[in-house]
């Protein structure tokens, strides 16, 4: 009889433990299945001017793809670091940043860059968020790191933070591309 | 003379009968779009489908579905497109394979195990009661609790 009681107690404790673990999960965080998958190529108009930006043009380089919008409050918080990072990597020939301004208007984006500073790299303009949906984006800012062979190596949901490049990106870059 | 206003009223009512309304045909693709969008979960509101949600992202995702349906893609291909990008989360119903089978089969396994356990327990109680009731009857008269209960009952006057 006591072994039965122990078993039931164990089951109940197990359920409580699972429940407690479930409470730690953030229901807004959607894990991406895109890691280690080939990046979805795009060829889209640039935010500034009529040029088209094509992802495959940058094979052989690491690409940080940063999704943002002038409507996004966290992007304001992230922006100073992007300006700093753009300056920091401007001499590297193996790494570049591309922005994706999505669900936005050109006027809004220009005003944002004017007010908060222009990091200088190029941006796609994706008003209907077709590219964003194609990349499984559901909020902003979201960033992807794509390796020189065109494989997505990591995703960062939320603002990039000072030191992110050294802490997260560099070890991957120095470790080389997935074969 | 009072008939005229009534006639007028009924004529007006007759003109507005719903059966006389022009039918507005839905785009033939829209049924498929709706079916797909109802099965996919809005990524910013968690418990609504894309079809029900008014969020910008959900509506843009529905328009992606609409375009893909218009291109002639199958429902499976469109579902897979979103699954490949948003993972398990995107389905309103978890897929019935892999680790998710625990979700689908677990309750039934639990029900079966509980039912079997209950069956065994009831059988055991029944067996136990058979011998117990005989024993209970034999010393029914003289047991201390019964006597005290009878004594208490005697005190009550109805």
Short mmCIF file of C-alpha atoms in Angstrom, two decimals:
data_model
loop_
_atom_site.label_atom_id
_atom_site.label_comp_id
_atom_site.label_asym_id
_atom_site.label_seq_id
_atom_site.Cartn_x
_atom_site.Cartn_y
_atom_site.Cartn_z
CA UNK A 1 0.00 0.00 0.00
CA UNK A 2 2.76 2.47 0.89
CA UNK A 3 4.48 1.81 -2.43
CA UNK A 4 1.26 2.87 -4.15
CA UNK A 5 1.17 6.07 -2.14
CA UNK A 6 4.80 6.74 -2.99
CA UNK A 7 4.11 6.18 -6.67
CA UNK A 8 1.14 8.57 -6.65
CA UNK A 9 3.14 11.16 -4.72
CA UNK A 10 5.94 10.80 -7.26
CA UNK A 11 3.55 11.34 -10.16
CA UNK A 12 1.98 14.39 -8.51
CA UNK A 13 5.39 15.88 -7.73
CA UNK A 14 6.46 15.21 -11.31
CA UNK A 15 3.43 17.06 -12.66
CA UNK A 16 4.09 19.97 -10.31
CA UNK A 17 7.73 20.07 -11.43
CA UNK A 18 6.70 20.09 -15.11
CA UNK A 19 4.20 22.82 -14.35
CA UNK A 20 6.86 24.90 -12.59
CA UNK A 21 9.18 24.45 -15.56
CA UNK A 22 6.36 25.47 -17.90
CA UNK A 23 5.88 28.70 -15.97
CA UNK A 24 9.48 29.66 -16.75
CA UNK A 25 8.78 29.55 -20.49
CA UNK A 26 8.05 32.77 -22.26
CA UNK A 27 4.97 32.10 -24.39
CA UNK A 28 5.94 34.97 -26.67
CA UNK A 29 9.24 33.38 -27.56
CA UNK A 30 8.86 31.14 -30.61
CA UNK A 31 11.90 28.91 -31.11
CA UNK A 32 13.09 29.14 -34.69
CA UNK A 33 13.53 26.00 -36.78
CA UNK A 34 15.80 27.92 -39.18
CA UNK A 35 19.14 27.36 -37.46
CA UNK A 36 21.56 25.38 -39.66
CA UNK A 37 19.17 25.74 -42.60
CA UNK A 38 20.05 27.51 -45.84
CA UNK A 39 19.09 31.17 -45.72
CA UNK A 40 16.05 32.16 -47.74
CA UNK A 41 17.40 34.29 -50.56
CA UNK A 42 15.93 37.64 -51.34
CA UNK A 43 16.33 40.23 -53.99
CA UNK A 44 14.53 43.30 -52.77
CA UNK A 45 14.55 47.05 -53.25
CA UNK A 46 16.86 49.06 -51.10
CA UNK A 47 15.46 51.55 -48.60
CA UNK A 48 17.57 54.30 -50.15
CA UNK A 49 17.51 54.63 -53.90
CA UNK A 50 16.44 52.11 -56.50
CA UNK A 51 19.18 49.51 -56.07
CA UNK A 52 18.23 45.90 -55.38
CA UNK A 53 19.87 43.99 -52.58
CA UNK A 54 20.46 40.30 -53.25
CA UNK A 55 21.59 38.07 -50.43
CA UNK A 56 23.50 35.64 -52.66
CA UNK A 57 25.80 38.53 -53.66
CA UNK A 58 27.36 38.22 -50.22
CA UNK A 59 28.30 34.55 -50.27
CA UNK A 60 31.78 34.26 -48.83
CA UNK A 61 31.00 36.77 -46.10
CA UNK A 62 29.26 36.59 -42.77
CA UNK A 63 26.05 38.60 -42.89
CA UNK A 64 24.22 40.02 -39.90
CA UNK A 65 20.64 40.51 -41.04
CA UNK A 66 18.85 42.90 -38.71
CA UNK A 67 15.06 43.27 -38.92
CA UNK A 68 13.79 46.60 -37.64
CA UNK A 69 11.15 49.25 -38.17
CA UNK A 70 10.73 52.86 -37.21
CA UNK A 71 7.63 51.82 -35.22
CA UNK A 72 9.69 49.52 -33.01
CA UNK A 73 10.62 50.87 -29.59
CA UNK A 74 13.25 48.25 -28.76
CA UNK A 75 14.99 49.14 -32.03
CA UNK A 76 15.67 52.59 -30.61
CA UNK A 77 17.40 50.95 -27.67
CA UNK A 78 19.39 48.69 -30.00
CA UNK A 79 20.38 51.41 -32.44
CA UNK A 80 23.41 52.90 -30.66
CA UNK A 81 25.02 49.46 -30.60
CA UNK A 82 24.39 48.94 -34.32
CA UNK A 83 26.05 52.27 -35.05
CA UNK A 84 29.00 51.26 -32.89
CA UNK A 85 29.18 47.77 -34.44
CA UNK A 86 29.02 49.13 -38.00
CA UNK A 87 31.94 51.39 -37.19
CA UNK A 88 33.83 48.58 -35.47
CA UNK A 89 33.56 46.15 -38.42
CA UNK A 90 33.93 48.63 -41.27
CA UNK A 91 37.46 47.37 -42.00
CA UNK A 92 36.56 43.69 -41.96
CA UNK A 93 36.09 42.16 -45.40
CA UNK A 94 34.44 39.01 -44.05
CA UNK A 95 31.49 40.54 -42.18
CA UNK A 96 28.75 43.00 -43.01
CA UNK A 97 25.42 44.15 -41.68
CA UNK A 98 22.25 44.41 -43.75
CA UNK A 99 19.14 45.96 -42.27
CA UNK A 100 15.57 44.99 -43.18
CA UNK A 101 13.15 47.82 -42.60
CA UNK A 102 9.80 46.04 -42.51
CA UNK A 103 6.16 47.05 -42.14
CA UNK A 104 7.28 50.62 -42.47
CA UNK A 105 7.11 53.68 -44.66
CA UNK A 106 10.19 55.20 -46.28
CA UNK A 107 9.44 58.55 -44.59
CA UNK A 108 9.21 56.87 -41.20
CA UNK A 109 12.48 55.02 -41.72
CA UNK A 110 14.32 58.15 -42.90
CA UNK A 111 13.03 60.08 -39.92
CA UNK A 112 14.23 57.28 -37.62
CA UNK A 113 17.72 57.29 -39.16
CA UNK A 114 17.84 61.06 -38.99
CA UNK A 115 16.82 61.20 -35.37
CA UNK A 116 18.79 58.24 -34.03
CA UNK A 117 21.77 58.26 -36.41
CA UNK A 118 22.54 56.36 -39.58
CA UNK A 119 24.87 53.40 -39.12
CA UNK A 120 25.71 53.60 -42.82
CA UNK A 121 25.01 50.05 -44.00
CA UNK A 122 22.31 49.26 -46.52
CA UNK A 123 18.71 48.28 -45.76
CA UNK A 124 16.03 46.37 -47.61
CA UNK A 125 12.64 47.99 -47.75
CA UNK A 126 9.92 45.46 -46.96
CA UNK A 127 6.63 47.34 -46.40
CA UNK A 128 4.41 44.26 -46.71
CA UNK A 129 6.77 42.20 -44.54
CA UNK A 130 7.07 39.49 -47.15
CA UNK A 131 10.77 39.04 -46.40
CA UNK A 132 10.12 39.15 -42.66
CA UNK A 133 7.52 36.37 -42.90
CA UNK A 134 9.83 34.40 -45.18
CA UNK A 135 12.39 34.54 -42.37
CA UNK A 136 9.94 33.54 -39.66
CA UNK A 137 10.12 36.96 -38.03
CA UNK A 138 7.34 37.82 -35.56
CA UNK A 139 8.67 40.91 -33.82
CA UNK A 140 11.39 43.48 -33.92
CA UNK A 141 14.25 43.69 -33.57
CA UNK A 142 15.29 40.23 -34.68
CA UNK A 143 18.71 39.38 -36.07
CA UNK A 144 20.15 36.46 -37.99
CA UNK A 145 23.78 35.57 -38.53
CA UNK A 146 24.39 33.90 -41.88
CA UNK A 147 27.69 32.20 -42.61
CA UNK A 148 29.73 32.50 -45.85
CA UNK A 149 28.10 29.40 -47.30
CA UNK A 150 24.63 30.85 -46.81
CA UNK A 151 23.61 28.83 -43.76
CA UNK A 152 21.76 30.54 -40.92
CA UNK A 153 23.89 30.03 -37.83
CA UNK A 154 21.97 31.85 -35.16
CA UNK A 155 19.00 34.03 -34.42
CA UNK A 156 18.78 36.70 -31.78
CA UNK A 157 15.32 37.85 -30.73
CA UNK A 158 15.30 41.29 -29.14
CA UNK A 159 17.91 44.04 -29.16
CA UNK A 160 21.57 43.19 -29.74
CA UNK A 161 23.61 44.37 -26.78
CA UNK A 162 27.09 45.86 -26.42
CA UNK A 163 29.63 43.08 -26.57
CA UNK A 164 27.34 40.79 -28.60
CA UNK A 165 29.76 40.67 -31.54
CA UNK A 166 32.75 39.54 -29.44
CA UNK A 167 30.73 37.21 -27.26
CA UNK A 168 28.48 35.50 -29.79
CA UNK A 169 29.46 36.27 -33.38
CA UNK A 170 33.27 36.18 -33.24
CA UNK A 171 33.55 32.64 -31.82
CA UNK A 172 31.40 31.42 -34.74
CA UNK A 173 33.34 33.45 -37.31
CA UNK A 174 36.67 32.24 -35.98
CA UNK A 175 35.31 28.71 -35.78
CA UNK A 176 34.60 28.79 -39.50
CA UNK A 177 31.64 27.86 -41.60
CA UNK A 178 29.65 24.66 -41.36
CA UNK A 179 30.96 22.23 -43.90
CA UNK B 1 -58.33 55.75 -46.42
CA UNK B 2 -56.15 54.43 -43.62
CA UNK B 3 -55.28 51.48 -45.84
CA UNK B 4 -52.82 53.46 -47.94
CA UNK B 5 -50.10 53.99 -45.26
CA UNK B 6 -50.24 50.29 -44.46
CA UNK B 7 -49.97 49.34 -48.10
CA UNK B 8 -47.03 51.65 -48.44
CA UNK B 9 -45.37 50.14 -45.38
CA UNK B 10 -45.80 46.57 -46.59
CA UNK B 11 -44.60 47.42 -50.07
CA UNK B 12 -41.47 48.96 -48.61
CA UNK B 13 -40.92 45.93 -46.38
CA UNK B 14 -41.45 43.64 -49.34
CA UNK B 15 -38.85 45.48 -51.37
CA UNK B 16 -36.23 44.94 -48.68
CA UNK B 17 -36.79 41.18 -48.33
CA UNK B 18 -33.42 39.46 -47.88
CA UNK B 19 -34.28 36.95 -50.59
CA UNK B 20 -34.27 39.78 -53.08
CA UNK B 21 -30.74 40.85 -52.12
CA UNK B 22 -28.09 40.48 -54.77
CA UNK B 23 -25.78 37.59 -54.07
CA UNK B 24 -22.17 38.52 -53.62
CA UNK B 25 -20.05 35.63 -54.74
CA UNK B 26 -16.97 34.92 -52.66
CA UNK B 27 -13.69 34.45 -54.44
CA UNK B 28 -13.54 30.68 -55.01
CA UNK B 29 -10.07 30.58 -53.48
CA UNK B 30 -11.21 32.24 -50.28
CA UNK B 31 -12.60 29.01 -48.78
CA UNK B 32 -9.17 27.40 -49.03
CA UNK B 33 -7.48 30.54 -47.67
CA UNK B 34 -9.87 30.50 -44.72
CA UNK B 35 -9.30 26.84 -44.03
CA UNK B 36 -5.52 27.25 -43.98
CA UNK B 37 -5.60 30.47 -41.97
CA UNK B 38 -7.89 28.92 -39.36
CA UNK B 39 -5.38 26.13 -38.79
CA UNK B 40 -2.40 28.44 -38.31
CA UNK B 41 -1.71 30.33 -35.15
CA UNK B 42 -1.17 34.05 -34.96
CA UNK B 43 2.44 34.59 -33.90
CA UNK B 44 1.80 37.64 -31.77
CA UNK B 45 -1.42 36.70 -30.01
CA UNK B 46 -0.94 33.01 -29.14
CA UNK B 47 -4.52 31.81 -28.82
CA UNK B 48 -6.05 33.17 -32.01
CA UNK B 49 -5.77 31.78 -35.49
CA UNK B 50 -4.38 33.91 -38.30
CA UNK B 51 -7.88 34.16 -39.67
CA UNK B 52 -9.39 35.53 -36.47
CA UNK B 53 -6.59 37.88 -35.57
CA UNK B 54 -6.61 41.55 -36.42
CA UNK B 55 -2.89 42.00 -35.87
CA UNK B 56 -0.92 43.42 -38.78
CA UNK B 57 1.41 40.45 -38.92
CA UNK B 58 -1.45 37.93 -38.99
CA UNK B 59 -3.23 39.85 -41.72
CA UNK B 60 -0.07 40.05 -43.79
CA UNK B 61 0.42 36.33 -43.29
CA UNK B 62 -3.13 35.72 -44.53
CA UNK B 63 -2.32 37.78 -47.62
CA UNK B 64 0.77 35.60 -48.14
CA UNK B 65 -1.55 32.57 -47.95
CA UNK B 66 -3.95 34.24 -50.39
CA UNK B 67 -1.12 34.83 -52.88
CA UNK B 68 0.11 31.27 -52.59
CA UNK B 69 -3.38 29.86 -53.08
CA UNK B 70 -3.79 32.08 -56.14
CA UNK B 71 -0.49 30.67 -57.43
CA UNK B 72 -2.11 27.25 -57.16
CA UNK B 73 -0.06 25.88 -54.25
CA UNK B 74 -1.62 23.06 -52.25
CA UNK B 75 -2.77 23.52 -48.65
CA UNK B 76 -0.08 21.08 -47.49
CA UNK B 77 2.66 23.08 -49.23
CA UNK B 78 1.43 26.33 -47.69
CA UNK B 79 1.17 24.79 -44.22
CA UNK B 80 4.69 23.47 -44.63
CA UNK B 81 5.94 26.89 -45.70
CA UNK B 82 4.85 28.34 -42.37
CA UNK B 83 5.91 25.29 -40.37
CA UNK B 84 9.43 25.52 -41.83
CA UNK B 85 9.68 29.10 -40.65
CA UNK B 86 7.83 29.19 -37.34
CA UNK B 87 8.03 25.56 -36.23
CA UNK B 88 5.50 23.64 -34.16
CA UNK B 89 4.14 26.85 -32.74
CA UNK B 90 2.37 27.78 -35.95
CA UNK B 91 -0.21 24.98 -35.89
CA UNK B 92 -3.32 25.48 -33.81
CA UNK B 93 -3.28 21.70 -33.34
CA UNK B 94 0.10 20.10 -32.57
CA UNK B 95 1.25 17.74 -35.34
CA UNK B 96 0.49 14.09 -34.66
CA UNK B 97 4.00 12.71 -34.87
CA UNK B 98 7.26 12.46 -32.93
CA UNK B 99 7.32 13.67 -29.34
CA UNK B 100 3.92 15.28 -29.87
CA UNK B 101 2.34 11.81 -29.88
CA UNK B 102 2.63 11.97 -26.09
CA UNK B 103 0.23 14.92 -26.17
CA UNK B 104 -2.24 13.10 -28.35
CA UNK B 105 -2.05 9.63 -26.81
CA UNK B 106 -1.07 10.48 -23.22
CA UNK B 107 -4.60 11.29 -22.02
CA UNK B 108 -5.96 8.02 -23.41
CA UNK B 109 -3.11 6.00 -21.95
CA UNK B 110 -3.74 7.75 -18.62
CA UNK B 111 -7.47 7.04 -18.85
CA UNK B 112 -6.81 3.38 -19.62
CA UNK B 113 -4.29 3.02 -16.79
CA UNK B 114 -6.62 4.82 -14.36
CA UNK B 115 -9.58 2.68 -15.44
CA UNK B 116 -7.61 -0.54 -15.05
CA UNK B 117 -6.33 0.61 -11.65
CA UNK B 118 -9.85 1.47 -10.55
CA UNK B 119 -11.15 -1.88 -11.82
CA UNK B 120 -8.51 -3.80 -9.88
CA UNK B 121 -9.10 -1.70 -6.77
CA UNK B 122 -12.89 -2.18 -6.90
CA UNK B 123 -12.44 -5.93 -7.36
CA UNK B 124 -10.17 -5.99 -4.34
CA UNK B 125 -12.64 -3.99 -2.21
CA UNK B 126 -15.49 -6.26 -3.25
CA UNK B 127 -13.57 -9.38 -2.21
CA UNK B 128 -12.55 -7.77 1.07
CA UNK B 129 -16.11 -6.66 1.80
CA UNK B 130 -17.50 -10.18 1.32
CA UNK B 131 -15.59 -11.50 4.31
CA UNK B 132 -15.78 -8.26 6.24
CA UNK B 133 -19.57 -8.00 6.15
CA UNK B 134 -19.95 -11.50 7.60
CA UNK B 135 -17.58 -10.59 10.35
CA UNK B 136 -19.34 -7.28 10.88
CA UNK B 137 -22.72 -8.98 11.19
CA UNK B 138 -21.52 -11.47 13.75
CA UNK B 139 -20.37 -8.85 16.22
CA UNK B 140 -22.93 -6.26 15.24
CA UNK B 141 -24.80 -6.48 18.53
CA UNK B 142 -22.10 -6.10 21.04
CA UNK B 143 -19.66 -3.63 19.52
CA UNK B 144 -18.86 -0.54 21.55
CA UNK B 145 -19.46 2.06 18.80
CA UNK B 146 -22.86 0.59 17.96
CA UNK B 147 -23.90 0.67 21.59
CA UNK B 148 -22.90 4.28 21.99
CA UNK B 149 -24.76 5.18 18.81
CA UNK B 150 -27.88 3.43 20.08
CA UNK B 151 -27.54 5.22 23.38
CA UNK B 152 -27.33 8.55 21.60
CA UNK B 153 -30.36 7.68 19.47
CA UNK B 154 -32.35 6.78 22.57
CA UNK B 155 -31.75 10.26 23.94
CA UNK B 156 -33.44 11.86 20.98
CA UNK B 157 -37.16 12.11 21.36
CA UNK B 158 -39.07 12.53 18.18
#
